Coordinates of C-alpha atoms in Angstrom, one line a residue:
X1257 CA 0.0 0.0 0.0
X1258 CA 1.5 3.0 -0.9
X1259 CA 1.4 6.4 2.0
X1260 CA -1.1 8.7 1.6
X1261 CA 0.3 11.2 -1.4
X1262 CA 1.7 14.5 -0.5
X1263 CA 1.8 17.4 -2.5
X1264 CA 4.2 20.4 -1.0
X1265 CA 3.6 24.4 -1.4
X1266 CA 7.5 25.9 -1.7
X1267 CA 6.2 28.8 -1.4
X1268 CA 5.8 29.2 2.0
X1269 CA 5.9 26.6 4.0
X1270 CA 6.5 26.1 7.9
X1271 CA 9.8 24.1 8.0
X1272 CA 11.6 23.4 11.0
X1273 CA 9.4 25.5 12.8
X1274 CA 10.7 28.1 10.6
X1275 CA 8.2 30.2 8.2
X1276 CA 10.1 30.2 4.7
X1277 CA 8.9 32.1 1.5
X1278 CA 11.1 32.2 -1.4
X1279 CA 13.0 35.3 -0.1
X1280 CA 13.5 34.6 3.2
X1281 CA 13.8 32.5 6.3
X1282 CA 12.5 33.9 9.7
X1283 CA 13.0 31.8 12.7
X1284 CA 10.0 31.3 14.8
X1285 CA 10.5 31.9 18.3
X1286 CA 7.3 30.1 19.8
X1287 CA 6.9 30.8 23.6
X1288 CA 4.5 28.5 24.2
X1289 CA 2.8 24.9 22.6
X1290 CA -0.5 24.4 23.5
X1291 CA -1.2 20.6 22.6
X1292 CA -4.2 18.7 22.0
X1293 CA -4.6 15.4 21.3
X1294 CA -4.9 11.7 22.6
X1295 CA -2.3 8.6 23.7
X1296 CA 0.5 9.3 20.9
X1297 CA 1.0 13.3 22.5
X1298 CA -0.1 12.7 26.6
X1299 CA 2.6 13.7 29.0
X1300 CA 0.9 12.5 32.0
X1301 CA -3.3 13.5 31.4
X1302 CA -4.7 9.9 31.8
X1303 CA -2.2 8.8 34.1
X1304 CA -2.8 11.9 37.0
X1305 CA -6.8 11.6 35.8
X1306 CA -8.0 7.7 35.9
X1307 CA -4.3 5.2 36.9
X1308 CA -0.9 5.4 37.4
X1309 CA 0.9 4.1 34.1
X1310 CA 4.1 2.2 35.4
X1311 CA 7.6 0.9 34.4
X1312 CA 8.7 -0.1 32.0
X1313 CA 6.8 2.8 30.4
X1314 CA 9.2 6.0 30.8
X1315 CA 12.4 3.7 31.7
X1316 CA 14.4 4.5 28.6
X1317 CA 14.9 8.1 29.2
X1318 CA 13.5 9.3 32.4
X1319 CA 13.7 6.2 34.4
X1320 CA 10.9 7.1 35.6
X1321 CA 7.6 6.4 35.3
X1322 CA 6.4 9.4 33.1
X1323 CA 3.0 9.3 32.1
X1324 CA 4.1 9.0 28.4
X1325 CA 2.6 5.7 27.1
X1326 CA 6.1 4.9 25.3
X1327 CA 9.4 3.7 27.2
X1328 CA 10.7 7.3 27.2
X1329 CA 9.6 10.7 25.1
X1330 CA 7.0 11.0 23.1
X1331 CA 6.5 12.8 19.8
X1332 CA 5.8 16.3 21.4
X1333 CA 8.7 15.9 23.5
X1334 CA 10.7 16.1 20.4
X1335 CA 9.1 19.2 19.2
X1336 CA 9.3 20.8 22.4
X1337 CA 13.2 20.4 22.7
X1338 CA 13.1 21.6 18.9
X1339 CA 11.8 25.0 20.4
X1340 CA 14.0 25.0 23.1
X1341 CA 11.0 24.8 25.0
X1342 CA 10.7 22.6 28.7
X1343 CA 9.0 19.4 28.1
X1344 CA 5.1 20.0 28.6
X1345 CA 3.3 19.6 32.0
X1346 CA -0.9 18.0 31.3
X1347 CA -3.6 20.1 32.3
X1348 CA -5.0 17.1 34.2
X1349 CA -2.2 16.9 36.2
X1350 CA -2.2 18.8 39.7
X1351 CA 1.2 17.8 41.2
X1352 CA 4.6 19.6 40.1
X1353 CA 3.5 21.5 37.1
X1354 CA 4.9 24.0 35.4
X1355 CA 2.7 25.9 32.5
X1356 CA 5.3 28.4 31.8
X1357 CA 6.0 27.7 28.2
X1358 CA 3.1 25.0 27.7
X1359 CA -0.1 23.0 28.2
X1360 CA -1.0 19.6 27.5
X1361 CA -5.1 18.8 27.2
X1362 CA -3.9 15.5 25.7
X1363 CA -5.4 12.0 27.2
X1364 CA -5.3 8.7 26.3
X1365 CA -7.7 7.2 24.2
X1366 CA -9.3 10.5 23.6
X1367 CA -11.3 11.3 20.5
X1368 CA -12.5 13.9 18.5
X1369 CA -16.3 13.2 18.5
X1370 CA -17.7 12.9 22.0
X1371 CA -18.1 9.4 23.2
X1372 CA -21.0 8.4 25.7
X1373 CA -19.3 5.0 26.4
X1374 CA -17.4 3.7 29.7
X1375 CA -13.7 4.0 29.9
X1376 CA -13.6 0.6 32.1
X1377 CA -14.6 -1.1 29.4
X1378 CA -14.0 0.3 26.1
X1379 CA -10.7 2.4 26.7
X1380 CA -12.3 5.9 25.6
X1381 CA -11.4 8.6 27.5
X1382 CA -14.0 11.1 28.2
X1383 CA -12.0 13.6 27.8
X1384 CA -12.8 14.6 23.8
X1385 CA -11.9 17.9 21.6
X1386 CA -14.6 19.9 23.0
X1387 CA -13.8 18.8 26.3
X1388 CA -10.0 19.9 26.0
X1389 CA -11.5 22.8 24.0
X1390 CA -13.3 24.1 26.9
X1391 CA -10.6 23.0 29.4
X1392 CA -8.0 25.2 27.5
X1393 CA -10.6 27.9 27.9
X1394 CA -10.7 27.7 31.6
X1395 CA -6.7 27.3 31.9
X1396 CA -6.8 30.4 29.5
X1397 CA -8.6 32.7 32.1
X1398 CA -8.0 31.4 35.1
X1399 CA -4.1 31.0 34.7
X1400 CA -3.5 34.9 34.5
X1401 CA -5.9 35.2 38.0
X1402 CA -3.3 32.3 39.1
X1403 CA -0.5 34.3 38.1
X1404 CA -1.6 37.9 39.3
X1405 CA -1.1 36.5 43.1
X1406 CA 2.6 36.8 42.1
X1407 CA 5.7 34.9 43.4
X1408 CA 6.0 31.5 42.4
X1409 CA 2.4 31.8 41.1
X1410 CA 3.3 33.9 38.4
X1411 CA 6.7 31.8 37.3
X1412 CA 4.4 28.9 36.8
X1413 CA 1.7 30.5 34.0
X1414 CA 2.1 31.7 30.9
X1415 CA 2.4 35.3 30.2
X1416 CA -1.0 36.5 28.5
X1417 CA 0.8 37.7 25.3
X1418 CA 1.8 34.4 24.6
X1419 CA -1.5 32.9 23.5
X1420 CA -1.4 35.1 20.9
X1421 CA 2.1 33.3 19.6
X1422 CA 1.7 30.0 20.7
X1423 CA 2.2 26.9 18.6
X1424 CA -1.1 25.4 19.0
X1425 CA -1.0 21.2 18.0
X1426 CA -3.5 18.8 17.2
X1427 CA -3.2 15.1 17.2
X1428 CA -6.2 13.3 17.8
X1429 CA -8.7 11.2 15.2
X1430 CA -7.1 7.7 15.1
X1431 CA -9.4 7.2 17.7
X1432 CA -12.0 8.0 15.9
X1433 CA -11.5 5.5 13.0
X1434 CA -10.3 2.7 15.1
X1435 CA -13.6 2.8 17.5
X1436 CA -15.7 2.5 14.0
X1437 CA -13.6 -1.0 13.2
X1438 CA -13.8 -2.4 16.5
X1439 CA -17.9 -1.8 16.5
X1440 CA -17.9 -3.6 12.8
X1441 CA -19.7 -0.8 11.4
X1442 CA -19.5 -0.1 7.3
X1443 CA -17.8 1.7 5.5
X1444 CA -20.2 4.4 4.8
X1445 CA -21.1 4.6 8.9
X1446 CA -17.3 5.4 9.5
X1447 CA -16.7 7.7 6.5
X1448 CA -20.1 9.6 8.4
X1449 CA -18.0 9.6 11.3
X1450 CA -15.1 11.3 9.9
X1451 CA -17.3 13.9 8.1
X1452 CA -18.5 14.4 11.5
X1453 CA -15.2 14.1 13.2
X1454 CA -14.1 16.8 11.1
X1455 CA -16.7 19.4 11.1
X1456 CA -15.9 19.8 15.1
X1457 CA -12.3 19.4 14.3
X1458 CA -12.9 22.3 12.1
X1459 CA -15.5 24.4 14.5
X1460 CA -12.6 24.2 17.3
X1461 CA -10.0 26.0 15.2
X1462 CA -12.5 28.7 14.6
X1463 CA -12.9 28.8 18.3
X1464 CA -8.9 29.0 19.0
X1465 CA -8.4 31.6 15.9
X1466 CA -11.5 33.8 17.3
X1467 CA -9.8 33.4 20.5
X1468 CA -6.2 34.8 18.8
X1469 CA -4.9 31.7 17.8
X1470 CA -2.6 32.4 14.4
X1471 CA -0.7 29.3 14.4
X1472 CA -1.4 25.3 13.7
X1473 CA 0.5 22.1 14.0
X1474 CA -2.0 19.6 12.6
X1475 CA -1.1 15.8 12.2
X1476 CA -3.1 13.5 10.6
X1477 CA -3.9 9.9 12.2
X1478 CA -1.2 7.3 11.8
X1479 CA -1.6 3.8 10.3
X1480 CA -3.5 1.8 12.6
X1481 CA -3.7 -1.4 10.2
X1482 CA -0.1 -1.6 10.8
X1483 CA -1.3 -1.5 14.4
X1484 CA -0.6 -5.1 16.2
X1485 CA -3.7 -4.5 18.9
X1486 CA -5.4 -3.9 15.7
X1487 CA -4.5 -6.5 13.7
X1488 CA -4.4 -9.3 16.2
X1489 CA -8.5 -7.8 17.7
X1490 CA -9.1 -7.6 13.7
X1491 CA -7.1 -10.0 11.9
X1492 CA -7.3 -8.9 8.1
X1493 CA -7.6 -12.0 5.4
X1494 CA -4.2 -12.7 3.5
X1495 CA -5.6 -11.1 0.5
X1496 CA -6.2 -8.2 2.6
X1497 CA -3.1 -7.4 3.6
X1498 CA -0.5 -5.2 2.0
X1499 CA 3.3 -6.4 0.9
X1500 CA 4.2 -5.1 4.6
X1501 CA 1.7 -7.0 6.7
X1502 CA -0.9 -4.0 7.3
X1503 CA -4.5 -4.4 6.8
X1504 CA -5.3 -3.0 3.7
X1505 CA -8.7 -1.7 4.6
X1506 CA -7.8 0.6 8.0
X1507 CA -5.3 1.5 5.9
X1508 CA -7.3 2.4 3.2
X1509 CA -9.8 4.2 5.6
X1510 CA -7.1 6.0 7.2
X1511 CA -5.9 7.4 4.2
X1512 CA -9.5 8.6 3.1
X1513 CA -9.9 10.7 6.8
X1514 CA -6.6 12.3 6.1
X1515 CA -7.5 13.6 2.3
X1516 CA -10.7 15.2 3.8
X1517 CA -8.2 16.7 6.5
X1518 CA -6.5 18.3 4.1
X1519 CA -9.2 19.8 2.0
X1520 CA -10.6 21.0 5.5
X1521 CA -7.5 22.9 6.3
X1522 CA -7.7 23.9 2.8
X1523 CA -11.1 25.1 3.5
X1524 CA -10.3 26.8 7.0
X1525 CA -7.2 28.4 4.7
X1526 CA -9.8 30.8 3.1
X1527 CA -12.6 31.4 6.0
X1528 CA -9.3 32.1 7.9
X1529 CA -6.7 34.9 6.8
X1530 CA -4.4 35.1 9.3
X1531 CA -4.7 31.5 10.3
X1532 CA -0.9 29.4 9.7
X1533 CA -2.3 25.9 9.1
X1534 CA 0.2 23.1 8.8
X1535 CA -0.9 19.7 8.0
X1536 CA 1.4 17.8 9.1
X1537 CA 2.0 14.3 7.1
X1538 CA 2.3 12.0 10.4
X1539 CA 0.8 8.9 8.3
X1540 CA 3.2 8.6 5.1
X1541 CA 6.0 8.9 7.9
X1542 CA 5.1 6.3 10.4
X1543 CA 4.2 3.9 7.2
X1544 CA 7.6 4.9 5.4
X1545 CA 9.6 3.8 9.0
X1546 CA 7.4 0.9 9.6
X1547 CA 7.8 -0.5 5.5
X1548 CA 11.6 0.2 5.4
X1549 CA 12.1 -0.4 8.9
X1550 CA 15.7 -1.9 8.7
X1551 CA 17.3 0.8 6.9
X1552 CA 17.0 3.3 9.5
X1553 CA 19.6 3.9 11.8
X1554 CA 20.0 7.4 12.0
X1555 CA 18.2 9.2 15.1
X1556 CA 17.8 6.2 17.3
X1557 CA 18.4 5.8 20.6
X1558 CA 21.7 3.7 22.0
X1559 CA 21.9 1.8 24.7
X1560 CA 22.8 4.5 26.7
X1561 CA 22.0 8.1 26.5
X1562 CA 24.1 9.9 24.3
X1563 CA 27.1 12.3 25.8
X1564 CA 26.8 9.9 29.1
X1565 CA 29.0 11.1 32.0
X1566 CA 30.9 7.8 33.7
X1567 CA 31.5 10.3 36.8
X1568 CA 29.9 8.5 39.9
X1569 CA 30.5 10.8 42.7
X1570 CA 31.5 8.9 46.2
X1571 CA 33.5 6.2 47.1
X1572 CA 32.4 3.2 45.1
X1573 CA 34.8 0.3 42.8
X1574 CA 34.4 2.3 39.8
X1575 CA 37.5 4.2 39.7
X1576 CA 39.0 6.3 36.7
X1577 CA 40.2 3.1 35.0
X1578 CA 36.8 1.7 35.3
X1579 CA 35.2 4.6 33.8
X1580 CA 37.6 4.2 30.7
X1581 CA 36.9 0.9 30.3
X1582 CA 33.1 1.2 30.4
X1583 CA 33.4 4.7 28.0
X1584 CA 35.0 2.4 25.3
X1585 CA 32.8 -0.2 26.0
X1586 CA 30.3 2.3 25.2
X1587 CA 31.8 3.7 22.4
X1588 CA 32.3 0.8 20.6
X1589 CA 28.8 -0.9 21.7
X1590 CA 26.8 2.1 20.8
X1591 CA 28.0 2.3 17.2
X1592 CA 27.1 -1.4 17.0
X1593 CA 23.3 -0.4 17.6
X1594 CA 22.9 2.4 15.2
X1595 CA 24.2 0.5 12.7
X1596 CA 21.3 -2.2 13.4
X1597 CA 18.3 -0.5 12.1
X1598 CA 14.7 -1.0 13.2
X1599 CA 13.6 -4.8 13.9
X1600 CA 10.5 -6.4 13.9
X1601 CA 8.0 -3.6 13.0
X1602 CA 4.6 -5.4 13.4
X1603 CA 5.7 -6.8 16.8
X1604 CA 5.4 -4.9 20.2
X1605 CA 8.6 -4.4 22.6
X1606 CA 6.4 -4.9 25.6
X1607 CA 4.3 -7.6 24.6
X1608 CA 3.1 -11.1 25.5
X1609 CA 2.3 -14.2 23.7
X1610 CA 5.5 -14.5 20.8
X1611 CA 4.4 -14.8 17.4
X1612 CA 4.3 -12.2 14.7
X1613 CA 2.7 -9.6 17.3
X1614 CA 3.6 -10.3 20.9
X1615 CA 0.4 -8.8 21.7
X1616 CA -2.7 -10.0 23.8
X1617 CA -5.0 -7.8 24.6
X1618 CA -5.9 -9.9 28.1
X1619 CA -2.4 -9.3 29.0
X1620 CA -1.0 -5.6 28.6
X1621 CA 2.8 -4.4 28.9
X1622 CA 3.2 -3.4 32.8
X1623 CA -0.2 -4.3 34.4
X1624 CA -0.3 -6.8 36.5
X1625 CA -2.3 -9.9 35.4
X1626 CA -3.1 -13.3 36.6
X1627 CA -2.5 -16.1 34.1
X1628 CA -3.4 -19.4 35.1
X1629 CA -3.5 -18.9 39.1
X1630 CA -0.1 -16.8 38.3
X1631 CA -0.1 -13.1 38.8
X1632 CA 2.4 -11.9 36.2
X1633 CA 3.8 -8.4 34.9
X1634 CA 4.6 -7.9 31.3
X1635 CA 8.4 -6.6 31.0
X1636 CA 10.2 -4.5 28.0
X1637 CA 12.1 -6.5 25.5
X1638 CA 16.0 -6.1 25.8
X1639 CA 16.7 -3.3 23.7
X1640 CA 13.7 -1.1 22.7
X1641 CA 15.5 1.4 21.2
X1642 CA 15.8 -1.7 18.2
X1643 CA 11.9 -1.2 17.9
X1644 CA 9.1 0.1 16.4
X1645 CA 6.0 -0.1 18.6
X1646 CA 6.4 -0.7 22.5
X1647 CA 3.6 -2.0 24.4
X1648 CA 1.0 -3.1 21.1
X1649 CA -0.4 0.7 20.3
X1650 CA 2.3 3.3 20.3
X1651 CA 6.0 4.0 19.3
X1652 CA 9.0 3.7 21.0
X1653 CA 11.3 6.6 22.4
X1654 CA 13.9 5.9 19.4
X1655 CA 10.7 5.5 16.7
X1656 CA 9.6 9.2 18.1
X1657 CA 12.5 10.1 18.0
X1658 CA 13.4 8.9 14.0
X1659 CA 9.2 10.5 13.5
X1660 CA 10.7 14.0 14.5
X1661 CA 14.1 13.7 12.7
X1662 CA 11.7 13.6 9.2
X1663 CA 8.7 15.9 9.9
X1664 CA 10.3 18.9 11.6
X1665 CA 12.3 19.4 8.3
X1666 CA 8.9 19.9 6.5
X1667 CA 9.7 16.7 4.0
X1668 CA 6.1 15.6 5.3
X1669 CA 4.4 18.8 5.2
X1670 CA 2.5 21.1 3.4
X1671 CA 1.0 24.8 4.8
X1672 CA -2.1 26.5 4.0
X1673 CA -0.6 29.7 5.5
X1674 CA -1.1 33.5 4.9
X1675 CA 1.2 34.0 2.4
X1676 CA 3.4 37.1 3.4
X1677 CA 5.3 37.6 0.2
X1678 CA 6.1 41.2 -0.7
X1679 CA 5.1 42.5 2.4
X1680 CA 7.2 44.7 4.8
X1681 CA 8.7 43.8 8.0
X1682 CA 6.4 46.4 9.7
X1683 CA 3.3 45.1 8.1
X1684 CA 4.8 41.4 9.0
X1685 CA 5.1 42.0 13.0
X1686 CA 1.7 43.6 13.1
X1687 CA 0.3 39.7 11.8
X1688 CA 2.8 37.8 13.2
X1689 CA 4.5 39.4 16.3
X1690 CA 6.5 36.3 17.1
X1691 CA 8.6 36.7 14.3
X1692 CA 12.3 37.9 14.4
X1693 CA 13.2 41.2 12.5

């Protein structure tokens, strides 16, 4: 199955978090991301709201658990270090948060349409678009009452100017789709959905540009019939699956949702004049990773973080010699791994049962479960930064981390911007008062 077809606008697109027309390049000094979205962008939402998401989830990079469903960072992790912005705190959350440069509405298992079913049993958080929509619009008000008390107050909220300049993301509507499989309705019930899906999609930028809103990150849904929860709850037919292994159907539906994203944006482009809209190209990536998995090397994680200190402060064995010895060890074991490549791209890290998938749905990565009068916890594989897709559903660190490596340089993009040519610098900051002179 070939990814969903791009076509790019030169002209002036948002690159690198850069805004580029043919005459010039004017860095983008965002103050602020304001994210929305479900699983594949929380930083902690579900996890402070509904249950504590434990190791191994987070072990990779913060050692920790996190609240990211991934062994380390996720996607918006990436683009927040891009920014030189501080990772993003979620709105849910009440302990140690820090909305300085950022706010996360993000949940897992969140939607775009509003769903009127149970988490317990279906997964769904209840927490949809309009829900975050109306949550940001709270955290909007209320964090500049928060931040008139002064002090420490005020160092934690965003300054009011920088709505206006924010970054504002959306990833959410795989949800969506995947919710329409699982209840085995047709194809013309789901495509209904996504009409639906994006006419609120679309009614909730309106409501952020009316708000002041000027700039959009927007990703489209990834591949869920390369999905292995998918595809072992849904196995496709043999003649129904592509040369990779994906079902050729979610596939097929996924790629029909993301060319009526587009022609929305396209849409929004012209009832919106100052709007920056970037559609951002999330499915042709993850498909291009997971279909040539073993040729990519570049921007994975090692073993160990990269520029590790071997400095252990107290008295312990490991002295000076010992440090050399583990930083060649290092050195030569690290090189080793990023000359591996991605394996097994349809199997998850954190899995259980073997087989193609190493998924069962009974029997998740890090939840205790009792199998056969045995209570048993699901562990990481050995090296996840060799993977693709963690626990069953979402990306490993080093896959994020390969994900932002190819969209931030706009290879996967294509804006429906204002276009600014031939205007003046003076006539420029007046639109877009984040911009550099």
């Amino acid at each position: 199955m070939k990814p969903f077809t791009r076509t790019i606008y030169p002209a002036f697109l948002l690159v690198g978090f850069a805004l580029a027309s043919a005459s010039s390049l004017q860095r983008c000094e965002f103050p602020m991301i304001i994210n929305f979205g479900d699983s594949t962008s929380d930083t902690g939402g579900l996890s402070a709201t509904f249950f504590y998401v434990p190791l191994p989830y987070g072990e990779t990079y913060f050692h920790r658990p996190a609240g990211r469903f991934s062994d380390g960072r996720v996607l918006l992790d990436f683009m927040a270090e891009g920014l030189g912005l501080p990772y993003l705190s979620a709105y849910l959350d009440s302990l140690g948060t820090n909305f300085s440069h950022g706010v996360n509405f993000a949940t897992a298992g969140s939607t775009i349409r509003p769903q009127n079913l149970p988490f317990a049993t279906t997964g769904l958080s209840p927490f949809s678009l309009d829900i975050q929509l109306s949550q940001f619009a709270q955290f909007k008000s209320r964090s500049q009452l928060v931040a008139e008390q002064g002090g420490v107050f005020k160092d934690l909220m965003p300054k009011q100017k920088y709505f206006s300049r924010a970054l504002y993301t959306i990833d959410i509507g795989g949800n969506d789709i995947g919710l329409g499989f699982t209840q085995n309705l047709t194809d013309v019930e789901i495509k209904a959905i996504i009409h639906d899906g994006l006419g609120i999609l679309a009614s909730s930028i309106k409501t952020l540009y009316d708000g002041g809103a000027r700039f959009f990150w927007v990703h489209n849904p990834p591949p869920i019939g390369c999905i292995p929860s998918m595809l072992v709850s849904m196995p496709p037919a043999a003649d129904q699956m592509d040369s990779v292994g994906c079902s050729i159907p979610m596939n097929k539906m996924v790629e029909y949702f993301n060319g009526e994203l587009n022609k929305t944006l396209v849409q929004l482009r012209k009832e919106l004049p100052l709007a920056v809209l970037t559609y951002v190209d999330i499915y042709s990536a993850k498909y291009e990773l997971i279909s040539h998995a073993a040729k990519y090397a570049e921007g994975r994680s090692t073993i160990r973080p990269q520029n590790q200190s071997f400095t252990i402060s107290g008295l312990n064995p490991f002295s000076l010699d010992i440090q050399l010895t583990q930083f060649m060890q290092f050195k030569s074991r690290s090189q080793l791994v990023a000359k591996q490549g991605f394996k097994y791209p349809l199997k998850a890290c954190c899995g259980y049962g073997g087989g193609k998938y190493n998924f069962n749905g009974s029997i998740r990565c890090a939840f205790p479960t009792m199998v056969n009068g045995t209570l048993i916890t699901v562990k990481s594989c050995k090296d996840p930064s060799t993977r693709i897709n963690f626990d069953g559903y979402h990306f490993t660190e080093a896959a994020n981390k390969w994900l932002f490596d190819h969209i931030h340089t706009g290879r996967y993009s294509k804006n429906h911007g204002k276009d600014h040519k031939g205007k003046s610098k003076k006539e420029l900051r007046a639109e877009t008062p984040h911009l550099k002179e």
